[in-house]
mmCIF file of C-alpha atoms in Angstrom:
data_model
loop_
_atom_site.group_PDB
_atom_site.id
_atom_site.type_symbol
_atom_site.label_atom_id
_atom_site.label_comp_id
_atom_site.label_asym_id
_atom_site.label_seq_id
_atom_site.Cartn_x
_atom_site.Cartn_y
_atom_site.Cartn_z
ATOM 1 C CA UNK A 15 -0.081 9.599 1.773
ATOM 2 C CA UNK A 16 3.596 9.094 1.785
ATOM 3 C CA UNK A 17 5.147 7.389 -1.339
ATOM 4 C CA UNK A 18 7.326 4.619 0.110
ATOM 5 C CA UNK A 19 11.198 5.321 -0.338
ATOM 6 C CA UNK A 20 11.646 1.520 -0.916
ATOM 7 C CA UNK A 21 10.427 2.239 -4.674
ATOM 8 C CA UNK A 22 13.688 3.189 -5.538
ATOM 9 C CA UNK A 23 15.507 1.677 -8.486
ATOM 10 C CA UNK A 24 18.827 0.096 -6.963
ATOM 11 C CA UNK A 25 21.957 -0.678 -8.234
ATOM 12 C CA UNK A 26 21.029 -4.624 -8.057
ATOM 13 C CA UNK A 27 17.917 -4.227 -10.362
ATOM 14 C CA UNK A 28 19.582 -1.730 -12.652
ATOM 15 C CA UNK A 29 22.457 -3.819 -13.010
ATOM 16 C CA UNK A 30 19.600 -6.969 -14.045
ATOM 17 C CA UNK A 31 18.099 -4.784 -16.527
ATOM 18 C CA UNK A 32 21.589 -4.228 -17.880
ATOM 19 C CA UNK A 33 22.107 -7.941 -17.848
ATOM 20 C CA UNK A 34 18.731 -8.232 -19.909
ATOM 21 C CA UNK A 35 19.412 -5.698 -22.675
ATOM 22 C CA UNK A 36 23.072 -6.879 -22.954
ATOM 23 C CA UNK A 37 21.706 -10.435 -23.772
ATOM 24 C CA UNK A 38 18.763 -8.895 -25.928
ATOM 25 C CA UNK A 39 21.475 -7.068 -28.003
ATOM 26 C CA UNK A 40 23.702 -10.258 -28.615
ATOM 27 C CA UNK A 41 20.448 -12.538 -29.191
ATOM 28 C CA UNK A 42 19.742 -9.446 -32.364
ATOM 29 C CA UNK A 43 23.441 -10.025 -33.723
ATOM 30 C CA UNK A 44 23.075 -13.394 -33.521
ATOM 31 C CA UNK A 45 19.599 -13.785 -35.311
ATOM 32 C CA UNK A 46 21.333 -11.305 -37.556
ATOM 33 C CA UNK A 47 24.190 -13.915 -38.837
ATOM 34 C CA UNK A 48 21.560 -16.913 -38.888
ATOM 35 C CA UNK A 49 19.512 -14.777 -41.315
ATOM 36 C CA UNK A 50 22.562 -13.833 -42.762
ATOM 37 C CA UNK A 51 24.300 -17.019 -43.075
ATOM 38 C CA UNK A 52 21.300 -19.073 -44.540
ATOM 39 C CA UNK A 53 20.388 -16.041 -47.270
ATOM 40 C CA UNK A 54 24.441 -15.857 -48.194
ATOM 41 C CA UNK A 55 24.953 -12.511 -47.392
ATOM 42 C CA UNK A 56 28.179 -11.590 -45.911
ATOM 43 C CA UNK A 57 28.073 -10.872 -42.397
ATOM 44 C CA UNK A 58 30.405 -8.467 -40.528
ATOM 45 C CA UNK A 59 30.704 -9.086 -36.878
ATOM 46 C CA UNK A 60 32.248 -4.923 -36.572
ATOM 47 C CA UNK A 61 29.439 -3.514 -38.308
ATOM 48 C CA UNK A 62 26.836 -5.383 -36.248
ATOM 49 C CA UNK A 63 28.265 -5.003 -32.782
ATOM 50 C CA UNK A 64 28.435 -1.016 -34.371
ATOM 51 C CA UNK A 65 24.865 -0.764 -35.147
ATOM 52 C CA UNK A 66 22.732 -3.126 -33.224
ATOM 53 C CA UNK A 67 24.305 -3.444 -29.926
ATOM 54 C CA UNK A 68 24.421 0.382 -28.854
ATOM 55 C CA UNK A 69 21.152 0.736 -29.414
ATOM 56 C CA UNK A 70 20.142 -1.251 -26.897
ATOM 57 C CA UNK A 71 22.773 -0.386 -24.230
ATOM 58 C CA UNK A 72 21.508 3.267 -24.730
ATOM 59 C CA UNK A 73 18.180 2.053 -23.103
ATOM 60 C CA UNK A 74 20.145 2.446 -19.725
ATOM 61 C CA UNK A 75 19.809 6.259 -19.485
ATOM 62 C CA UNK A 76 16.110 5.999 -19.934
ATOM 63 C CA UNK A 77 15.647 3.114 -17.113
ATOM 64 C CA UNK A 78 15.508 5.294 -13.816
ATOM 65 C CA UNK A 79 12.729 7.738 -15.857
ATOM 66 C CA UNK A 80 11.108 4.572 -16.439
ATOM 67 C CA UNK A 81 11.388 3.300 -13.403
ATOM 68 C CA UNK A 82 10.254 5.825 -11.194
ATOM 69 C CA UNK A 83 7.472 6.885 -13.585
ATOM 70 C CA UNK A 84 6.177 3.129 -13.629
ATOM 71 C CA UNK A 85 6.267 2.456 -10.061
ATOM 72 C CA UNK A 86 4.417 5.933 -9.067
ATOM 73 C CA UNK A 87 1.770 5.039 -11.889
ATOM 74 C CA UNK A 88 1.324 1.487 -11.037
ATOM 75 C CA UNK A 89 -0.865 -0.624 -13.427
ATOM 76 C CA UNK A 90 -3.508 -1.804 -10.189
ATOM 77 C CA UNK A 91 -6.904 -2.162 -9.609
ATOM 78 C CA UNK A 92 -9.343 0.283 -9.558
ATOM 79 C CA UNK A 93 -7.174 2.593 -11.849
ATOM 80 C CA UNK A 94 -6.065 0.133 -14.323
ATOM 81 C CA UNK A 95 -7.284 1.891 -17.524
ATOM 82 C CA UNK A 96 -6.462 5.181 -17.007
ATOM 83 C CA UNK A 97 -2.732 4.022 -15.329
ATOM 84 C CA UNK A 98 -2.151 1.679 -18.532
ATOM 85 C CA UNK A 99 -3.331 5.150 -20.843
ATOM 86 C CA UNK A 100 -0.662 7.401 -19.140
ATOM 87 C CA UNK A 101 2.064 4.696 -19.200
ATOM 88 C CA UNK A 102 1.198 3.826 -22.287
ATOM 89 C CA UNK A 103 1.647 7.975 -23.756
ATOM 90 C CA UNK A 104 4.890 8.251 -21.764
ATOM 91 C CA UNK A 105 6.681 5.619 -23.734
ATOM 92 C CA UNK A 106 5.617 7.514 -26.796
ATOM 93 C CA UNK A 107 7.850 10.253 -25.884
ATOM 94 C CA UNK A 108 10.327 7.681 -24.340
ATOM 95 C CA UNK A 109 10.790 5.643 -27.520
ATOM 96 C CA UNK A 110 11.192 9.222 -29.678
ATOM 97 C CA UNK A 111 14.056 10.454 -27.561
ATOM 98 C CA UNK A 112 15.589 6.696 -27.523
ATOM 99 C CA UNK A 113 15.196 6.567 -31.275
ATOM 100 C CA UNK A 114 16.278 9.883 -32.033
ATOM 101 C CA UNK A 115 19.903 9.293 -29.349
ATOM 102 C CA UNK A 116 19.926 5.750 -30.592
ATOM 103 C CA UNK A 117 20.101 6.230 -34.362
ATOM 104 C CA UNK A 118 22.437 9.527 -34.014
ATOM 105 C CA UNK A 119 24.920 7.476 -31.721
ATOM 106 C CA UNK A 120 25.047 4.655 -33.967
ATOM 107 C CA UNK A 121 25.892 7.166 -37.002
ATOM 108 C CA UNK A 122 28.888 8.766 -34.847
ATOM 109 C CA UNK A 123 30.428 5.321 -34.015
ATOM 110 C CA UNK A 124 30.525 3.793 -37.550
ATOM 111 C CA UNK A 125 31.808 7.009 -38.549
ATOM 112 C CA UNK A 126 34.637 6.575 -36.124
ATOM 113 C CA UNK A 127 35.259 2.759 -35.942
ATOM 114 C CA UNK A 128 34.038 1.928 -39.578
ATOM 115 C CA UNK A 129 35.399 4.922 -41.279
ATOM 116 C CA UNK A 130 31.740 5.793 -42.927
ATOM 117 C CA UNK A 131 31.049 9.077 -43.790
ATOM 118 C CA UNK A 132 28.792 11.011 -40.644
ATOM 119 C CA UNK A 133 25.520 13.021 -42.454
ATOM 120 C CA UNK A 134 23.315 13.524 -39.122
ATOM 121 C CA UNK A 135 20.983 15.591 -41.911
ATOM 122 C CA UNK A 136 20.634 12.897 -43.871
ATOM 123 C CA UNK A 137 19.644 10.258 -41.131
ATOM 124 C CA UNK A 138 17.640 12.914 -38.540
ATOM 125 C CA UNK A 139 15.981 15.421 -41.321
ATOM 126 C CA UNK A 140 15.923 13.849 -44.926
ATOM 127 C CA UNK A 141 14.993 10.413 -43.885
ATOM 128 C CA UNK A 142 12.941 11.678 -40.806
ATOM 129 C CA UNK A 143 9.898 9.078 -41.771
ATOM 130 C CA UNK A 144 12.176 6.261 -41.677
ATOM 131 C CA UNK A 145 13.530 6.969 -38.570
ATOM 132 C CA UNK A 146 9.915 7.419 -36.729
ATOM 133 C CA UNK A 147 9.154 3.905 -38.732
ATOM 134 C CA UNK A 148 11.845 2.202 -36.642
ATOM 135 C CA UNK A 149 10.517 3.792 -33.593
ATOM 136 C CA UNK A 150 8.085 1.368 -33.013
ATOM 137 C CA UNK A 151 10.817 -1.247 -31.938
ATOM 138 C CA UNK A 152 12.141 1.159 -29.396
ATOM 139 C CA UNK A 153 8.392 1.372 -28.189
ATOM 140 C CA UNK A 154 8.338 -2.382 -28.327
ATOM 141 C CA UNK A 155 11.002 -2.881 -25.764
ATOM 142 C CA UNK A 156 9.944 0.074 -23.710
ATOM 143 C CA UNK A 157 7.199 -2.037 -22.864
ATOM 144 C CA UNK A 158 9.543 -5.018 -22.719
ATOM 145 C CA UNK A 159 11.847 -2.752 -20.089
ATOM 146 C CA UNK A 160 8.096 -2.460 -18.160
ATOM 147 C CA UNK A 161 7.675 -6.160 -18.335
ATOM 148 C CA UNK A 162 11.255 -6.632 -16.429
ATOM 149 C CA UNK A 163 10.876 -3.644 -13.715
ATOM 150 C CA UNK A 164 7.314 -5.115 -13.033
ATOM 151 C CA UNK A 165 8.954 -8.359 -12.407
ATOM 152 C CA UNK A 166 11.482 -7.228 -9.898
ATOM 153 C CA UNK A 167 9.302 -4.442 -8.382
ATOM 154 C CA UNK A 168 6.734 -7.142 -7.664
ATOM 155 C CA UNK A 169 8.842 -9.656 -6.505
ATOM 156 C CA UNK A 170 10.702 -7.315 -3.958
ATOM 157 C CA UNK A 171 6.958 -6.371 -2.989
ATOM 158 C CA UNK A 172 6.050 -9.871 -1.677
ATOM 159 C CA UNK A 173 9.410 -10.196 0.064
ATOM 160 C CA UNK A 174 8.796 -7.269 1.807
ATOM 161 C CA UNK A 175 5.088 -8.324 2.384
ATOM 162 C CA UNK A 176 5.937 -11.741 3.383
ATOM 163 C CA UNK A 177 8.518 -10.419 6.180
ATOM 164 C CA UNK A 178 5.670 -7.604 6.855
ATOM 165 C CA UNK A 179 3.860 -11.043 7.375
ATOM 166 C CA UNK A 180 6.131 -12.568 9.719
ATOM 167 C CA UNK A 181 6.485 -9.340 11.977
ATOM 168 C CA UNK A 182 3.013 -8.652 11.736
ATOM 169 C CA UNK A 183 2.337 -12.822 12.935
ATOM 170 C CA UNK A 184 4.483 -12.251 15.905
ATOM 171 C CA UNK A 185 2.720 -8.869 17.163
ATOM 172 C CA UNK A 186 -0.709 -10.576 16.698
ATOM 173 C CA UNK A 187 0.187 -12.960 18.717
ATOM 174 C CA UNK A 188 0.452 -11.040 22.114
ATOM 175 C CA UNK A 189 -2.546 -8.714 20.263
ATOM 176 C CA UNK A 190 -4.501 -11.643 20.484
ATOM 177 C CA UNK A 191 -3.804 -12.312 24.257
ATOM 178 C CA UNK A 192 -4.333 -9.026 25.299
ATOM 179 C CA UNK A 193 -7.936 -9.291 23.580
ATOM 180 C CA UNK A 194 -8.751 -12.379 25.909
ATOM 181 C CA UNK A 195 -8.020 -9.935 28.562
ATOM 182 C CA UNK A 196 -10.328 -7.823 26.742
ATOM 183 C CA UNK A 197 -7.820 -6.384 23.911
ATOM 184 C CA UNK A 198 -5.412 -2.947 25.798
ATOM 185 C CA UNK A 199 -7.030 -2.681 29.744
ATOM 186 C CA UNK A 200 -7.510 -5.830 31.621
ATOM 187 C CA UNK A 201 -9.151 -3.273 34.386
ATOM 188 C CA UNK A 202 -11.985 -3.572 32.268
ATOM 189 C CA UNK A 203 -12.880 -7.500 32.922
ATOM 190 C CA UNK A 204 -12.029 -6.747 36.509
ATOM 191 C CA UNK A 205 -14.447 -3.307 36.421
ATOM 192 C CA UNK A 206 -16.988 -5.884 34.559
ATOM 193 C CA UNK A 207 -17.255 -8.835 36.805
ATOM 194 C CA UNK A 208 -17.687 -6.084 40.130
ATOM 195 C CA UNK A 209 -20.165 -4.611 38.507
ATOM 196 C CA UNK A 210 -21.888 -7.858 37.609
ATOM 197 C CA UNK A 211 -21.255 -8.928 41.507
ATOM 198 C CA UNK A 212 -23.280 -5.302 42.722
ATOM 199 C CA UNK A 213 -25.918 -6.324 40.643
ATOM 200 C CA UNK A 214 -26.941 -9.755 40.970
ATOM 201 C CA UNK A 215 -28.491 -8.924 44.213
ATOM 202 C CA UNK A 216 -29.494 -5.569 43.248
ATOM 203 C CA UNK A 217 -30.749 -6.172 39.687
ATOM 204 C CA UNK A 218 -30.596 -9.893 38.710
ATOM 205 C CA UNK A 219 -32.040 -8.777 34.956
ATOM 206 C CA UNK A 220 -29.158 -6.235 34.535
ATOM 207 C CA UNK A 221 -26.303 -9.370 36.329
ATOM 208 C CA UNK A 222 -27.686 -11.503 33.789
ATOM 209 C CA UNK A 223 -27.285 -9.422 30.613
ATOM 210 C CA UNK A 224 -24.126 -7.900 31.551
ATOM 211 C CA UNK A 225 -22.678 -11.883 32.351
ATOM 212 C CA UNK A 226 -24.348 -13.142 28.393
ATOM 213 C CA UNK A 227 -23.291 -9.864 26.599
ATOM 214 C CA UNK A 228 -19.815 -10.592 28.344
ATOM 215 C CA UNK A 229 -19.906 -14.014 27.168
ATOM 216 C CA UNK A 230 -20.651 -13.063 23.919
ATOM 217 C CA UNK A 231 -17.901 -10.693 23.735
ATOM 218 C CA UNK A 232 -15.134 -13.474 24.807
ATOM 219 C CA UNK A 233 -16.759 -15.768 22.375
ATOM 220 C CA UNK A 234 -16.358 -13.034 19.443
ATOM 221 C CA UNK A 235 -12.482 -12.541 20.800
ATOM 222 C CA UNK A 236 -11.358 -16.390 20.450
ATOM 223 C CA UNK A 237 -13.594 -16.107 16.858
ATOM 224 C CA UNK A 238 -10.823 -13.517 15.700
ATOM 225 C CA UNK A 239 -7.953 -16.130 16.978
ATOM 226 C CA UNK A 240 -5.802 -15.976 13.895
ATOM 227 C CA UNK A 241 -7.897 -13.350 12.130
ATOM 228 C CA UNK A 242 -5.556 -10.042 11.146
ATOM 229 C CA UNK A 243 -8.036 -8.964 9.306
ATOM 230 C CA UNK A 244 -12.102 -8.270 9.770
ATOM 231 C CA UNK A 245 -14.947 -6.725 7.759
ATOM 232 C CA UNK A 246 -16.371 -3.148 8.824
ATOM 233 C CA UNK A 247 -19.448 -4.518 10.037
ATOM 234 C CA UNK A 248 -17.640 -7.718 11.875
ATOM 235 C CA UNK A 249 -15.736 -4.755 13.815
ATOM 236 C CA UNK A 250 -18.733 -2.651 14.697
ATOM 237 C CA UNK A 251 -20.619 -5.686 15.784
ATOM 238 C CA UNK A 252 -17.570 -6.568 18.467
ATOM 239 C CA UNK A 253 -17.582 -3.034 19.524
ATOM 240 C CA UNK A 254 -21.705 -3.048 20.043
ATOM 241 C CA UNK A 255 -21.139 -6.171 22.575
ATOM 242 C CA UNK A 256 -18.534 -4.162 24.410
ATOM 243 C CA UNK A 257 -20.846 -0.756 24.370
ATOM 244 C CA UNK A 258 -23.254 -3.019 25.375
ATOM 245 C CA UNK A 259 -22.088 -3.813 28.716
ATOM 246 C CA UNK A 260 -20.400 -0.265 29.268
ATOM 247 C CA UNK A 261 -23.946 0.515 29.039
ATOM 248 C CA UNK A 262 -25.639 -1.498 31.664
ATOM 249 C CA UNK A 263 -22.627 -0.041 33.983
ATOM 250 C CA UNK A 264 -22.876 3.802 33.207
ATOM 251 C CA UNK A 265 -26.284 3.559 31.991
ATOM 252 C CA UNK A 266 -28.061 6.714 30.278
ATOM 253 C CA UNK A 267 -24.329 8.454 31.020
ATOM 254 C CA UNK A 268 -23.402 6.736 27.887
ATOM 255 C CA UNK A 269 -24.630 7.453 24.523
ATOM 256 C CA UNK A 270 -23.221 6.055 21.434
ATOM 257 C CA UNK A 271 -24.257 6.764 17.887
ATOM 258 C CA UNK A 272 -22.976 4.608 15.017
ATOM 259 C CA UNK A 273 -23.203 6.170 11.263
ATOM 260 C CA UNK A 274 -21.673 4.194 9.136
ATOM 261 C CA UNK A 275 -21.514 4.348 4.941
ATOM 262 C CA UNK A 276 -22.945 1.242 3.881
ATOM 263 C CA UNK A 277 -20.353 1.024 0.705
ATOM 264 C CA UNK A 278 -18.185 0.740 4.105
ATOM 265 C CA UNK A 279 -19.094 -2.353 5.413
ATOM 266 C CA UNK A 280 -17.648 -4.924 3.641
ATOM 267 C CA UNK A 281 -14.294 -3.273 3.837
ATOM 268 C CA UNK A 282 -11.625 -5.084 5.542
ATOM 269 C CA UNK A 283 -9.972 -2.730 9.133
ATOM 270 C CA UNK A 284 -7.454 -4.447 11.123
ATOM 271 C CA UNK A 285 -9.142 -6.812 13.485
ATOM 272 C CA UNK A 286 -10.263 -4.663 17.046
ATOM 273 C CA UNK A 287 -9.005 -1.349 16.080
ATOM 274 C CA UNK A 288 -12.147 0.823 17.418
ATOM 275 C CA UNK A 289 -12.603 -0.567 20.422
ATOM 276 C CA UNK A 290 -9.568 0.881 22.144
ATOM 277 C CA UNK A 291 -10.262 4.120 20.870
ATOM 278 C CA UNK A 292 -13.582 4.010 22.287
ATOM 279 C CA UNK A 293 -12.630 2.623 25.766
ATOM 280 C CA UNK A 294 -10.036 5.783 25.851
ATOM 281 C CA UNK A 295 -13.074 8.019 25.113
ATOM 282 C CA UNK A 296 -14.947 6.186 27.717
ATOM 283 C CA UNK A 297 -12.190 6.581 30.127
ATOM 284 C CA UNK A 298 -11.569 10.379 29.727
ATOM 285 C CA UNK A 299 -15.502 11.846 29.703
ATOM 286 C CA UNK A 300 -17.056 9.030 32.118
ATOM 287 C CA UNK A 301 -14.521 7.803 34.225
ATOM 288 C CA UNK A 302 -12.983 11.504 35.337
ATOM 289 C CA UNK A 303 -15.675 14.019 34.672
ATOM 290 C CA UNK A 304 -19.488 13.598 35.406
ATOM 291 C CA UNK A 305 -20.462 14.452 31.618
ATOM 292 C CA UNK A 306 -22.816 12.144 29.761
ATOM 293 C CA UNK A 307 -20.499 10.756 27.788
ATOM 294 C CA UNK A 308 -21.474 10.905 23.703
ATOM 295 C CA UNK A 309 -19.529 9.246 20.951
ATOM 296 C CA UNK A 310 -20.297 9.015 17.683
ATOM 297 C CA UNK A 311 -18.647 6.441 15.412
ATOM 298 C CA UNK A 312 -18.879 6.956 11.364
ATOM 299 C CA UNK A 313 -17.114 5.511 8.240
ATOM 300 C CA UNK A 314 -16.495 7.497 4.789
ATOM 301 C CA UNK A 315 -14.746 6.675 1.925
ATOM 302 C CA UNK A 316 -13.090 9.253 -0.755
ATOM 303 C CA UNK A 317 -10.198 8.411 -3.381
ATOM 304 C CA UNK A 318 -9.894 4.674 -2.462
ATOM 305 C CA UNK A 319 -9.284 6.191 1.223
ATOM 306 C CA UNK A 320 -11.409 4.642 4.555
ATOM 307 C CA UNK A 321 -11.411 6.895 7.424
ATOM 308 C CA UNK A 322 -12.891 5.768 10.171
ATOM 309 C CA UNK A 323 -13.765 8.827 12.827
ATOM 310 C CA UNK A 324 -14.053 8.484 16.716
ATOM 311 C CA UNK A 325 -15.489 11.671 18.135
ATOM 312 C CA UNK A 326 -16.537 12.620 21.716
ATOM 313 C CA UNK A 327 -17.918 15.328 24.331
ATOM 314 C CA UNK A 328 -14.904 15.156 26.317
ATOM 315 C CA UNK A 329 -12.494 17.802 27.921
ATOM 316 C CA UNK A 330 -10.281 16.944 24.867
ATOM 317 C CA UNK A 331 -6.228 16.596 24.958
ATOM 318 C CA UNK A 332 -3.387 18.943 26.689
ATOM 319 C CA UNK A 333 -0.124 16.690 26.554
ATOM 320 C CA UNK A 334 1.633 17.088 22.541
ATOM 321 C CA UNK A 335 3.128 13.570 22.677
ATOM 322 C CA UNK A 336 -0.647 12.405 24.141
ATOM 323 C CA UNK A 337 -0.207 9.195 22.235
ATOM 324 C CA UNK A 338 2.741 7.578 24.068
ATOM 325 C CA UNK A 339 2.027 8.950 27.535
ATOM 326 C CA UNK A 340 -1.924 7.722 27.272
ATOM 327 C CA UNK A 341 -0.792 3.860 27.467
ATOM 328 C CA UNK A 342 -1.162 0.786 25.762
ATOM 329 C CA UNK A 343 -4.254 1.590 23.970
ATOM 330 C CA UNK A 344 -3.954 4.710 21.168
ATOM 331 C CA UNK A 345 -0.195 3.673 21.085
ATOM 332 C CA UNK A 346 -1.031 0.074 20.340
ATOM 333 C CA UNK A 347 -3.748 1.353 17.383
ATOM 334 C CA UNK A 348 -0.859 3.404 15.894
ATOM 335 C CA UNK A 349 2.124 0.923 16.141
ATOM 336 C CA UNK A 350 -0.199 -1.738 14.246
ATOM 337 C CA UNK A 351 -1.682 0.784 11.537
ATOM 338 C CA UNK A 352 2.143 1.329 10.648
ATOM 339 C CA UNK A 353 3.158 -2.430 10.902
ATOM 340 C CA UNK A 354 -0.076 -3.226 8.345
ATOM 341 C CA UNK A 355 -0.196 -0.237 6.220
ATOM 342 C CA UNK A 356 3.461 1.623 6.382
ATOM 343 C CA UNK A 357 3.068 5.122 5.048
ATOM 344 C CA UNK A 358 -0.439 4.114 3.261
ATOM 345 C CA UNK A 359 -2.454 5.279 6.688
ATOM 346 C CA UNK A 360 -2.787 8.012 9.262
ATOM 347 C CA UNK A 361 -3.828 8.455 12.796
ATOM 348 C CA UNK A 362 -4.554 11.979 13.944
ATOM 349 C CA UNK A 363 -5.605 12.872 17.322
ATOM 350 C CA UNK A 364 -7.269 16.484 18.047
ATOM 351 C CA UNK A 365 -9.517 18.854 19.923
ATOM 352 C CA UNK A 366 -12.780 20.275 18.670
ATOM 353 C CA UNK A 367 -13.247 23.727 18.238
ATOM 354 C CA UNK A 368 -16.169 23.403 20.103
ATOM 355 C CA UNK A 369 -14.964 20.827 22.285
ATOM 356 C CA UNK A 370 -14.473 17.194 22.524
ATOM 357 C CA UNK A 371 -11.699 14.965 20.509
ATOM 358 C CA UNK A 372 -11.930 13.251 17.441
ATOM 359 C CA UNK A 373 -9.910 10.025 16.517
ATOM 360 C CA UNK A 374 -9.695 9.692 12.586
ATOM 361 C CA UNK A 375 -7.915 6.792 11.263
ATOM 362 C CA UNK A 376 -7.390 6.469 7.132
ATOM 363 C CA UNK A 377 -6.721 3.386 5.577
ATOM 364 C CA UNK A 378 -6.733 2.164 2.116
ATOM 365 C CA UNK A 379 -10.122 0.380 1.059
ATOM 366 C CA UNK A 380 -9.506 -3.374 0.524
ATOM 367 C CA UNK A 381 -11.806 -6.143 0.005
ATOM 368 C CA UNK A 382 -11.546 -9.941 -0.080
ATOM 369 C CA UNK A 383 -8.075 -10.862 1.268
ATOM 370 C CA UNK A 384 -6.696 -13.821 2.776
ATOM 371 C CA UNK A 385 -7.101 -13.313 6.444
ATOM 372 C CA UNK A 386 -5.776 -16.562 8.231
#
């Protein structure tokens, strides 16, 4: 998987986080002369704005580190433990080095703007303990720093998912009309109701089936109005009503075989996303070649992944750009699996070694969303 290039730390956030320690830095020096001030201890404005203030401004050479190790090692489910753990040992090393820069900065500019005598020794070697004492403040506001990039990176997230959103409502839309026509290739419906019209007189059992599994399948369609999003199982039983009819029209030409992992099913696929890559498969074995056509549907999941394979019998695939000279239907699979997912999915299309083509779609797994 791709990491998305919209992770990177721009100059608006950077300049926010400069903003924050700025204020954090004044709100010290001012703390400083309350404490100060109420204990009767003279308070120097120079020697404050010297020693405080750069410590915190020196923060800004760490923040892209920080920021790009943070959002790579996001703190989300199912890896929240062991992403907390590693941020958690990288600000260890983070708040050394800022100490360490921090307090020898600080000794170079009172040297130079309060005349006080520079002894790096003295602060880095001699009173080494006291300096890794003070280091837990710099680890304090590492985690502060966190706090503040988490902020922005997730807020900047559900902009981009809430325009994702919008797109995504507007596509659906004419998705969901081209389903009532049943979803890619209206020839189907018109393939259907001939079919159903040679057999009434023919075979009134098959007429009948073919007209209540065809019912059932419209019924299902206007079910997913409004629905992006449907469970494993809610997609496999949709395509069964459609294989069910293909069946009663190419009869024992058509075998399908459905193996699916059961820790599969409840996971959430974009709504009628298998059932154009079937009907291609259909198309291509039964509809030009006299093969009995044999598909075989199956569902695994490894590293948080879902790929979903489509494989048939078929004379497999010649053209290199076979996705956008096929038609609506494999093009119409991709262009939503990148509207949804971005660079979190795949769609590869290949021949068998020993014949056929396999579909194989990968998706991150998610369960219980929001789907209207």
């Amino acid at each position: 998987m791709k990491q998305n290039p919209n992770n990177k730390l721009s100059a608006k956030t950077l300049f926010y986080i400069f903003l924050f320690l700025l204020g954090y830095g004044f709100f010290e020096i001012i703390s400083s002369l309350v404490y100060y001030t109420e204990s009767g201890v003279v308070f120097s404005w120079n020697e404050k704005f010297v020693s405080r203030l750069p410590i915190y401004l020196i923060w800004i050479i760490f923040i892209p580190f920080i920021y790009s190790f943070v959002t790579k090692h996001r703190i989300e489910k199912p890896n929240v433990l062991s992403k907390t753990v590693i941020i958690s040992l990288f600000g260890i090393l983070i708040a050394a080095l800022h100490r360490t820069i921090a307090v020898t900065t600080v000794e170079l500019l009172q040297g130079l703007f309060l005349r006080l005598p520079i002894d790096l020794k003295e602060i880095l070697i001699t009173k080494k303990y006291f300096l890794f004492a003070y280091m837990f403040d710099s680890y304090l506001m590492y985690w502060m720093i966190i706090a503040v990039i988490l902020t922005f990176n997730y807020y900047k997230k559900f902009n981009e998912n809430r325009l994702i959103t919008s797109e995504l409502q507007s596509k659906l839309s004419l998705a969901e009309l081209n389903m009532l026509k049943m979803q890619i290739h209206p020839h189907f419906l018109f393939n259907t109701l001939n079919t159903i019209s040679a057999l009434v007189y023919k075979n009134p059992d098959d007429a009948d089936n073919m007209i209540s599994r065809l019912s059932d399948l419209l019924r299902t369609s206007l079910d997913y109005s409004g629905k992006h999003f449907v469970t494993l199982k809610e997609e496999t039983d949709f395509l069964n009503l459609y294989l069910e009819i293909q069946k009663v029209r190419f009869k024992e030409r058509l075998n399908v075989i459905i193996k699916l992992d059961p820790n599969s099913l409840n996971i959430e696929v974009p709504a009628i996303i298998l059932q154009p890559i079937v009907e291609n498969s259909i198309k291509h074995v039964l509809e030009k070649t006299r093969y009995v056509c044999e598909i075989k549907i199956c569902s695994t999941i490894k590293n948080n992944i879902l790929t979903l394979d489509v494989i048939d019998n078929g004379p497999g695939i010649s053209e290199e750009n076979y996705i956008n000279k096929e038609g609506v239907g494999l093009s119409n699979v991709k262009s939503r699996l990148s509207q949804i997912y971005n660079n979190d999915q795949s769609l590869i299309i290949k021949n068998l070694d020993d014949g056929g083509l396999l579909v194989s779609i990968d998706i991150p797994v998610q369960h219980s969303r929001n789907l209207e």
